[in-house]
PDB file of C-alpha atoms and ligand atoms in Angstrom:
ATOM      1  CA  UNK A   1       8.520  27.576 -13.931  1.00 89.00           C
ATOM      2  CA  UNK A   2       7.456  27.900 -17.717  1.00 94.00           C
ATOM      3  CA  UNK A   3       3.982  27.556 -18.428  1.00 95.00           C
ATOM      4  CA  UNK A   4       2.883  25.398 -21.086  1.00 96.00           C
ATOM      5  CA  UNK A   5      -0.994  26.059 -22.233  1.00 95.00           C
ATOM      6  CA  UNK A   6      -2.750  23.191 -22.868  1.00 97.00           C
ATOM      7  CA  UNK A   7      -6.368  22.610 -25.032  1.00 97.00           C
ATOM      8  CA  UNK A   8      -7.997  22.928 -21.780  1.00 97.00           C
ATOM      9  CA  UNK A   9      -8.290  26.562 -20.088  1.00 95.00           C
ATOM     10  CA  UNK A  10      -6.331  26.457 -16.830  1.00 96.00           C
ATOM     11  CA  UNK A  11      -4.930  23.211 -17.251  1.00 97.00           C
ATOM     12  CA  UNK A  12      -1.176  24.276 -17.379  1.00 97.00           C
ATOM     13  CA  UNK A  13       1.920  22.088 -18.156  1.00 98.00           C
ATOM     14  CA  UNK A  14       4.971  23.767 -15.935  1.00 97.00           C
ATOM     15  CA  UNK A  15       8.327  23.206 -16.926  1.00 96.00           C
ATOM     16  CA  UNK A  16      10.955  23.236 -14.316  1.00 93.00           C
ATOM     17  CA  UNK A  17      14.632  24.599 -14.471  1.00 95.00           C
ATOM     18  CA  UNK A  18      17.080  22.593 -13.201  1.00 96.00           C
ATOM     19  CA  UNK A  19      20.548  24.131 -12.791  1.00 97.00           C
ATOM     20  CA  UNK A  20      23.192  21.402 -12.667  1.00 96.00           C
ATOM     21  CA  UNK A  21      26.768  21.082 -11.793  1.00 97.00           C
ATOM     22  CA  UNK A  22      29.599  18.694 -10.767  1.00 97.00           C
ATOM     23  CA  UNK A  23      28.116  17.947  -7.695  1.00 97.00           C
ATOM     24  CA  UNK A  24      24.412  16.693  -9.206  1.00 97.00           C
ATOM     25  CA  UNK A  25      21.257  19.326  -9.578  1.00 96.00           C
ATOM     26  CA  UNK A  26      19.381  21.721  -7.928  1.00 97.00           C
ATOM     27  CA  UNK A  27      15.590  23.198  -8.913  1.00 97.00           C
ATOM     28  CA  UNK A  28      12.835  24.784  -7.090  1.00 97.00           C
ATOM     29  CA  UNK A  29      10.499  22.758  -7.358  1.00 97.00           C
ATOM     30  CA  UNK A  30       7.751  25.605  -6.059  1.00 97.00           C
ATOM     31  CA  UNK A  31       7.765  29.055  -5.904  1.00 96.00           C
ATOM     32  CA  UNK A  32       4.673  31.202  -5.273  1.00 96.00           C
ATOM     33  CA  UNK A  33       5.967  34.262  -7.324  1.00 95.00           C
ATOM     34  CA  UNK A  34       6.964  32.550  -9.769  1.00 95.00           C
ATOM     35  CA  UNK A  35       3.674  30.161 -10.311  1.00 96.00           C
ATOM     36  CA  UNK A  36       1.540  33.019 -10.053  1.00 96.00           C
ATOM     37  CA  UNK A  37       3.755  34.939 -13.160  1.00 95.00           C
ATOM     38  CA  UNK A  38       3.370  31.607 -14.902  1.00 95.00           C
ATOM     39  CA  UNK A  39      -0.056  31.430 -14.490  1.00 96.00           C
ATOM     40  CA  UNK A  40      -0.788  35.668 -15.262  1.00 95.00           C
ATOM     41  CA  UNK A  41       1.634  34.926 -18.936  1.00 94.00           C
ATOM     42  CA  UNK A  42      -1.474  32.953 -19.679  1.00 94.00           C
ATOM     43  CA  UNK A  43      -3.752  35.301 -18.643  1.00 92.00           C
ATOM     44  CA  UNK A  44      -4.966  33.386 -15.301  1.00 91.00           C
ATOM     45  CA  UNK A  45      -5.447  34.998 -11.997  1.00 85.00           C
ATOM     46  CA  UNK A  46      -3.718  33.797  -9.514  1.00 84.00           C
ATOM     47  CA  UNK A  47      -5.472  30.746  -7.867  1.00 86.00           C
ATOM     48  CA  UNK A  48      -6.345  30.585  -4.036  1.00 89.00           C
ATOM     49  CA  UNK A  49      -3.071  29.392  -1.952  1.00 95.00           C
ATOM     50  CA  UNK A  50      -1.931  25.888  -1.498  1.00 98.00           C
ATOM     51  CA  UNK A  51      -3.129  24.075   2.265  1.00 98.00           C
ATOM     52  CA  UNK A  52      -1.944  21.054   2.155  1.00 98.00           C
ATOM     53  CA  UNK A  53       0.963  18.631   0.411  1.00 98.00           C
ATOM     54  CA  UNK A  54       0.009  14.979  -0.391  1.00 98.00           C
ATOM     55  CA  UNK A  55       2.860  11.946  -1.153  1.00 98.00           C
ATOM     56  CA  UNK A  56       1.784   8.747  -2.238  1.00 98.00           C
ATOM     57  CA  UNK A  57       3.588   5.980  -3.364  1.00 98.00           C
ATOM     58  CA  UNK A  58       2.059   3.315  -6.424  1.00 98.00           C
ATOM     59  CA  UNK A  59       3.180   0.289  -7.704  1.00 98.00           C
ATOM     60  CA  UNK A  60       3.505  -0.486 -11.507  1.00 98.00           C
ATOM     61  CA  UNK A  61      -0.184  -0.622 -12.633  1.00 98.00           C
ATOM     62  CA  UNK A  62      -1.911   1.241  -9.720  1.00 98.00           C
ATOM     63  CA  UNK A  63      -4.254   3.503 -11.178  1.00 98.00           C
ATOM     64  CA  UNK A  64      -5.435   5.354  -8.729  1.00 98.00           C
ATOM     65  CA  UNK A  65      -8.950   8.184  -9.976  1.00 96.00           C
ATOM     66  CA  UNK A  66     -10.926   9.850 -11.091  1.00 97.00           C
ATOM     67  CA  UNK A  67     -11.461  11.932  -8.219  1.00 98.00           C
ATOM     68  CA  UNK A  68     -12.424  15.507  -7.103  1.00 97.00           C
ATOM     69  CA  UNK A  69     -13.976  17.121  -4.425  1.00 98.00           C
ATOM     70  CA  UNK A  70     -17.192  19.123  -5.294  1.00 96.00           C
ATOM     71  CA  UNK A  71     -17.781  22.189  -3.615  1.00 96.00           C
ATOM     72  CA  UNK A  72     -17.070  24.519  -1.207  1.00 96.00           C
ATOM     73  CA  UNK A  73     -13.795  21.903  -1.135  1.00 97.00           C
ATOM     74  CA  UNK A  74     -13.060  21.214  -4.543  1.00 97.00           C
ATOM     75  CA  UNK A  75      -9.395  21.369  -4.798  1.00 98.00           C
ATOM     76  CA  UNK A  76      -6.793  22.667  -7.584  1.00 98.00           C
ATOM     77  CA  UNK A  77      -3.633  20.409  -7.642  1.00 98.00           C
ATOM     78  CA  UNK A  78      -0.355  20.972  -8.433  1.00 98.00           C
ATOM     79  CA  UNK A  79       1.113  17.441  -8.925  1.00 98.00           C
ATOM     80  CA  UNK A  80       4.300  16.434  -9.783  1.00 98.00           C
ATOM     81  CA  UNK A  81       6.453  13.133  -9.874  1.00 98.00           C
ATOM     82  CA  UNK A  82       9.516  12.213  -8.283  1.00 98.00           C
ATOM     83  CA  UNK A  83      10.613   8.913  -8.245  1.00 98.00           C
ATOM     84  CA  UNK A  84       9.505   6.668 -11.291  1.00 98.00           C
ATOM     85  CA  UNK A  85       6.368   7.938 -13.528  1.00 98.00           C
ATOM     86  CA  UNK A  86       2.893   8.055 -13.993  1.00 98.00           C
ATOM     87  CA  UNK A  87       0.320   9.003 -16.897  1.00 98.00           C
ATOM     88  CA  UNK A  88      -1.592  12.041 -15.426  1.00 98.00           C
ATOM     89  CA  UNK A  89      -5.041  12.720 -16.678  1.00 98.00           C
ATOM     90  CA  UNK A  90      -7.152  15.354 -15.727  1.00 98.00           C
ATOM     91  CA  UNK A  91     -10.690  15.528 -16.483  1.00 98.00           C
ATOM     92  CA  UNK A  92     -12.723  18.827 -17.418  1.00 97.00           C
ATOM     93  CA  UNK A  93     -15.959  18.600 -15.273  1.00 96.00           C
ATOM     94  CA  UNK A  94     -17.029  22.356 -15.324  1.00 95.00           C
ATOM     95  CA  UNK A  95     -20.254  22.505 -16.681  1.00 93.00           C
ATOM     96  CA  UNK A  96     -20.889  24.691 -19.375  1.00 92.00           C
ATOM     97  CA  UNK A  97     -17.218  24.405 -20.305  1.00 95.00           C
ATOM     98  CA  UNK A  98     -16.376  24.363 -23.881  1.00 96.00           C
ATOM     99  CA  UNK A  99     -14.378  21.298 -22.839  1.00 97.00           C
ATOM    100  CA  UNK A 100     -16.618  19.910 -20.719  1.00 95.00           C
ATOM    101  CA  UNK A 101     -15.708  16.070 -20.527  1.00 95.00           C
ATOM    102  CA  UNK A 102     -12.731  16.454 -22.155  1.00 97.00           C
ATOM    103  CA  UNK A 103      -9.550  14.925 -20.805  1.00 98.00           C
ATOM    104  CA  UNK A 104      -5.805  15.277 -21.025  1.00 98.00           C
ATOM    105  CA  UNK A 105      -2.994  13.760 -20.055  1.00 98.00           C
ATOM    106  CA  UNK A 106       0.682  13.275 -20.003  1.00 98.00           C
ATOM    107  CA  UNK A 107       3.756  11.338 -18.758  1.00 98.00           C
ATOM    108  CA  UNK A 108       5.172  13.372 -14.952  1.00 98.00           C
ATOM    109  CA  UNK A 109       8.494  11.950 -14.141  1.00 98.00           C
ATOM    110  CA  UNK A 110      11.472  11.892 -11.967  1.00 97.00           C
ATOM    111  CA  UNK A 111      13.393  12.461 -15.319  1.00 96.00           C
ATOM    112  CA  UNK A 112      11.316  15.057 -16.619  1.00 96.00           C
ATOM    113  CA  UNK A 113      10.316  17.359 -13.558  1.00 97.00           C
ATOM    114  CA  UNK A 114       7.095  18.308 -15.304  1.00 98.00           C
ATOM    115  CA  UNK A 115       4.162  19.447 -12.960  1.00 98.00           C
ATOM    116  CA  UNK A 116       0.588  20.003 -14.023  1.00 98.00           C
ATOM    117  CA  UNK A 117      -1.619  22.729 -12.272  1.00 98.00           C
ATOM    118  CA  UNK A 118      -5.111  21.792 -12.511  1.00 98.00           C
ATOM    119  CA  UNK A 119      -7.891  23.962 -11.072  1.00 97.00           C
ATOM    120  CA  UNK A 120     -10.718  23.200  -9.401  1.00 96.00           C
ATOM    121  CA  UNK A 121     -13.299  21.578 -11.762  1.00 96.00           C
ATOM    122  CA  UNK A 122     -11.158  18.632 -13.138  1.00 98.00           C
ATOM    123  CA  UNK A 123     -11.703  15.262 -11.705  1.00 98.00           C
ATOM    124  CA  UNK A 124      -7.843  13.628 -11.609  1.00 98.00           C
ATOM    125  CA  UNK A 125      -6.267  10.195 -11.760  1.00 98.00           C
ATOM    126  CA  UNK A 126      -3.155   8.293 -13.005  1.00 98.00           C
ATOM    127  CA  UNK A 127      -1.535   5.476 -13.195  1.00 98.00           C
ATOM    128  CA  UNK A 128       1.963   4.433 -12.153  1.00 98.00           C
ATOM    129  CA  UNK A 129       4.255   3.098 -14.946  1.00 98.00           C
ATOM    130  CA  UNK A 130       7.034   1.844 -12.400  1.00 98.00           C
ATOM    131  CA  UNK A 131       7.375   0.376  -8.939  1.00 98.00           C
ATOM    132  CA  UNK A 132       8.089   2.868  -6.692  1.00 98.00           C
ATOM    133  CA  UNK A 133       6.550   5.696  -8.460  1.00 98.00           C
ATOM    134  CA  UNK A 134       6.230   8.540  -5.669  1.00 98.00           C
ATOM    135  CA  UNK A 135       3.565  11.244  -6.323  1.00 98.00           C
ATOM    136  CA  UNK A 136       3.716  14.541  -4.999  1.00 98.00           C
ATOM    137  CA  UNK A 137       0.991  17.360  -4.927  1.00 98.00           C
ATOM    138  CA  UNK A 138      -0.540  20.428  -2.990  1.00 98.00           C
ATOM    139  CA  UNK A 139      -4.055  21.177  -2.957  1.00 98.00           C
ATOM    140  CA  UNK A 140      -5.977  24.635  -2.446  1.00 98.00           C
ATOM    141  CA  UNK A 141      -8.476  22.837  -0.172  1.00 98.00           C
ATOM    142  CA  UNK A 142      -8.444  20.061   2.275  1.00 98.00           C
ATOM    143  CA  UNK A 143      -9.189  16.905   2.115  1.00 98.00           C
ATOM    144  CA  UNK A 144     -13.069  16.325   2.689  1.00 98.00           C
ATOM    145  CA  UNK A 145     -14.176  12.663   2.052  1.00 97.00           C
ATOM    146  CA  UNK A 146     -17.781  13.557   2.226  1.00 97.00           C
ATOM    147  CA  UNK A 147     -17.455  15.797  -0.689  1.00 97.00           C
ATOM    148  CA  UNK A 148     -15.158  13.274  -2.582  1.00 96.00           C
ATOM    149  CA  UNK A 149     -16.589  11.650  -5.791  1.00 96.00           C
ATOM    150  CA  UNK A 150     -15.185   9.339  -8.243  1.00 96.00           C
ATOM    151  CA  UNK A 151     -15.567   8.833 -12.319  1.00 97.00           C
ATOM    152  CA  UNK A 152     -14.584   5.321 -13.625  1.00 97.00           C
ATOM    153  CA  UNK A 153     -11.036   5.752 -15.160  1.00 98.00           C
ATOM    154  CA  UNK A 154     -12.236   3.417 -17.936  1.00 97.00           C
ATOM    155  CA  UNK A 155     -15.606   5.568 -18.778  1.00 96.00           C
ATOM    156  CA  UNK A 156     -15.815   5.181 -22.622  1.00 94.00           C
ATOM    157  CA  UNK A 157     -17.790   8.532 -22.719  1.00 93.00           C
ATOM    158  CA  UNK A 158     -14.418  10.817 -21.584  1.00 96.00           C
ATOM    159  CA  UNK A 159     -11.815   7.781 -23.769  1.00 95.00           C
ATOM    160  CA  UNK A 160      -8.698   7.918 -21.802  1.00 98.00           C
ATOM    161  CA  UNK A 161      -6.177   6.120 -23.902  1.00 97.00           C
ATOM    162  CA  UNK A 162      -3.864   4.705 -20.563  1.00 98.00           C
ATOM    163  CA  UNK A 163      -0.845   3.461 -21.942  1.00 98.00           C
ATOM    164  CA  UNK A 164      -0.348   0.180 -22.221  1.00 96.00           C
ATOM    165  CA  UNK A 165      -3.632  -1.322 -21.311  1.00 97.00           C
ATOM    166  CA  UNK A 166      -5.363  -1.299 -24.450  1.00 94.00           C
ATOM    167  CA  UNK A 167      -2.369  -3.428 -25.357  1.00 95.00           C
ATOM    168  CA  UNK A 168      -2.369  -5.649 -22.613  1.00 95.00           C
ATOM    169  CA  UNK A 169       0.894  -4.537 -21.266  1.00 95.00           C
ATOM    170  CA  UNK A 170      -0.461  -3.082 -18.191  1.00 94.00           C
ATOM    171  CA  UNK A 171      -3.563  -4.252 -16.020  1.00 94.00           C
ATOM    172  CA  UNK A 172      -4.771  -1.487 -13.755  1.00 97.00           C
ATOM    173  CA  UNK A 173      -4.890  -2.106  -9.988  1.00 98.00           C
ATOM    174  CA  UNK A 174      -7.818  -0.553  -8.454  1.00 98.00           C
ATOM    175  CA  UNK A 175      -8.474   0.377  -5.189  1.00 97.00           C
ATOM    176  CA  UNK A 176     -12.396  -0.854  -4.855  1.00 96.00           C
ATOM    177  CA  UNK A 177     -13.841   2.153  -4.281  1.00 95.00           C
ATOM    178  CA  UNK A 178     -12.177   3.420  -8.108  1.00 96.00           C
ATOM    179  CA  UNK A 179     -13.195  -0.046  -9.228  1.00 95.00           C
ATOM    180  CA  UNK A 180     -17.199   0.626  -8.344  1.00 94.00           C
ATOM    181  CA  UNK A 181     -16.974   4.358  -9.477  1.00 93.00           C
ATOM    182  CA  UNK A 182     -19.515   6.084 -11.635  1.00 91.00           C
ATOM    183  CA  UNK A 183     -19.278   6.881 -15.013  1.00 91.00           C
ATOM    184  CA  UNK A 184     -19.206   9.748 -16.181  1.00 90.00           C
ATOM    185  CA  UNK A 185     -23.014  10.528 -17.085  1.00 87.00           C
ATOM    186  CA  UNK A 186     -24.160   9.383 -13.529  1.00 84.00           C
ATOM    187  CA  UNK A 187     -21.152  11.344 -11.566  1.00 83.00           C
ATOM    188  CA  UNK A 188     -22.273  14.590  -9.047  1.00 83.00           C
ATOM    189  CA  UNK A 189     -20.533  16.987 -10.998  1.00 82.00           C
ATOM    190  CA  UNK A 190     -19.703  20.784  -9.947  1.00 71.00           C
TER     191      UNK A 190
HETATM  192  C1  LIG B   1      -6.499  12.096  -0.504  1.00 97.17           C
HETATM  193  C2  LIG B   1      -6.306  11.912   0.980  1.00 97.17           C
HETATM  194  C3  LIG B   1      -6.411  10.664   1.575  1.00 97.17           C
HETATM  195  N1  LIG B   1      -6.230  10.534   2.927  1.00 97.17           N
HETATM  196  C4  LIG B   1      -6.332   9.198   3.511  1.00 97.17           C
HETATM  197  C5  LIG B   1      -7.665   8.501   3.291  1.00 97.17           C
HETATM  198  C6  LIG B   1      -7.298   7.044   3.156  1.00 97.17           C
HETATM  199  O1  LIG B   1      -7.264   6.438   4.444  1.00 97.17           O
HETATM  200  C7  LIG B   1      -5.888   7.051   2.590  1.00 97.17           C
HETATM  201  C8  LIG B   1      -5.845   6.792   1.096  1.00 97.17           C
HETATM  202  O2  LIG B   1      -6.763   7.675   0.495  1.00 97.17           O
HETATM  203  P1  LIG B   1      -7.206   7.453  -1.006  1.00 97.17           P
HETATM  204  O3  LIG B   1      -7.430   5.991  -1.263  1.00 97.17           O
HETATM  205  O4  LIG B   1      -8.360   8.393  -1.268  1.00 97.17           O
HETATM  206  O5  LIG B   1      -5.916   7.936  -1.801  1.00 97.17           O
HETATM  207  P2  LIG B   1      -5.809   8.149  -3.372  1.00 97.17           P
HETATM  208  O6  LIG B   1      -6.530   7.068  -4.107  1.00 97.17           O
HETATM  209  O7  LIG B   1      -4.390   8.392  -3.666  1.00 97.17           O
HETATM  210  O8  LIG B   1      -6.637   9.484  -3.576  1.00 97.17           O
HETATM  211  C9  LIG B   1      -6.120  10.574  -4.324  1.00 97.17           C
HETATM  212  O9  LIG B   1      -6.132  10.146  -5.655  1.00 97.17           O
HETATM  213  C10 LIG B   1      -6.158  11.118  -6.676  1.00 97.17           C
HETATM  214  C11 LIG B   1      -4.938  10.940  -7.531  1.00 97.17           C
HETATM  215  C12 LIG B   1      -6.351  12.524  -6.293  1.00 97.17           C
HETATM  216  O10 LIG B   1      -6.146  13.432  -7.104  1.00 97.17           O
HETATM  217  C13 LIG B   1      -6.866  12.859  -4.955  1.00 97.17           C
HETATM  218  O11 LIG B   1      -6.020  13.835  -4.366  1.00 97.17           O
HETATM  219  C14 LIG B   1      -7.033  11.736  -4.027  1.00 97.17           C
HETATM  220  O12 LIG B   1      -8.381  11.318  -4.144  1.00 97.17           O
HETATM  221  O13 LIG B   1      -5.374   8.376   2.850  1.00 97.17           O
HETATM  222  C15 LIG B   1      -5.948  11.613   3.745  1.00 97.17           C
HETATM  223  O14 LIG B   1      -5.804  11.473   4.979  1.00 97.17           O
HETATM  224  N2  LIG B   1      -5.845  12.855   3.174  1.00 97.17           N
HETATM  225  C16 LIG B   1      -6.001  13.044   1.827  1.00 97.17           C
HETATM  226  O15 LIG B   1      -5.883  14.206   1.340  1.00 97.17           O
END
């Protein structure tokens, strides 16, 4: 795994090597020694193990966040695609953050084996850009729904520029409880 930094601390882009050959390709798509030297070449400790692997599948236009679990269960991901492709967009809500309430975000695909490792502290979302579009990611906590909270994916205070819906091209598909989430200001942050 190669570690990417990006503008937020501990938000890491991981690139994957893939070794091909005559017969198709092969890559591991996890490895503990080898996330935890990814994450140490960027000066990060190594974060608490991984309990628990979700799969979902989304149509074309589910958007499915903001969400996070507040503590003692808040969760780091480490969320990858692999079938079809989604915009990912994680949200900084650490208070006193120098990036507090800012957001990035990027395309994970079958094609391009990216994963994103997001710690604790970031609400997450994203939205599928094909049918079919199976997402894949282990957590560092389980899943608690009393200590789940939601952000509204459209909260103009954080500006998440989803492709294709400014335009038109893409109308999200909510699940209700995203649809009725908070924004930002009014969210029960960490
Ligand atoms: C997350 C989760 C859900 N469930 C059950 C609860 C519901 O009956 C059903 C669907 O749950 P939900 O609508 O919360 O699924 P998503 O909208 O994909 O939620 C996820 O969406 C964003 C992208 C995230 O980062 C979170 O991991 C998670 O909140 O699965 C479980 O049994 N275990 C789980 O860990």
């Amino acid at each position: 795994m190669k570690p990417v930094a990006t503008p937020i601390e501990g938000l890491v882009v991981l690139e994957s090597r893939v070794f091909g050959d005559e017969r198709g390709w092969f890559t591991e798509s996890f490895n503990q020694r080898g996330f935890e030297v990814a994450l140490r070449d960027l000066g990060q400790s190594a974060p608490p193990a991984f309990v628990q692997d979700n799969h979902s599948c989304s149509q074309r236009g589910v958007l499915r966040g903001l969400h996070y679990q507040l503590p003692p269960h808040a969760q780091g991901k480490l969320v990858r695609v692999v079938r079809g492709s989604a915009y990912d967009v994680a949200v900084d809500i650490r208070r006193g953050s120098p990036t507090f309430g800012q957001s990035f975000g990027l395309e994970l695909s079958a094609a391009n084996r990216i994963q994103l490792w997001i710690p604790a502290g970031f609400a997450h979302g994203f939205l599928a850009m094909e049918d079919d579009t199976h997402f894949l990611y282990k957590t560092t906590d389980y899943y608690d729904p009393k200590s789940e909270r939601s952000i509204a994916w459209n909260d103009p205070g954080i500006g998440i520029n989803w492709p294709g819906v400014a335009e038109g091209l893409i109308t999200p598909n909510l699940a209700p409880k995203d649809a009725a989430a908070p924004e930002f200001a009014a969210a029960e942050l960490f």
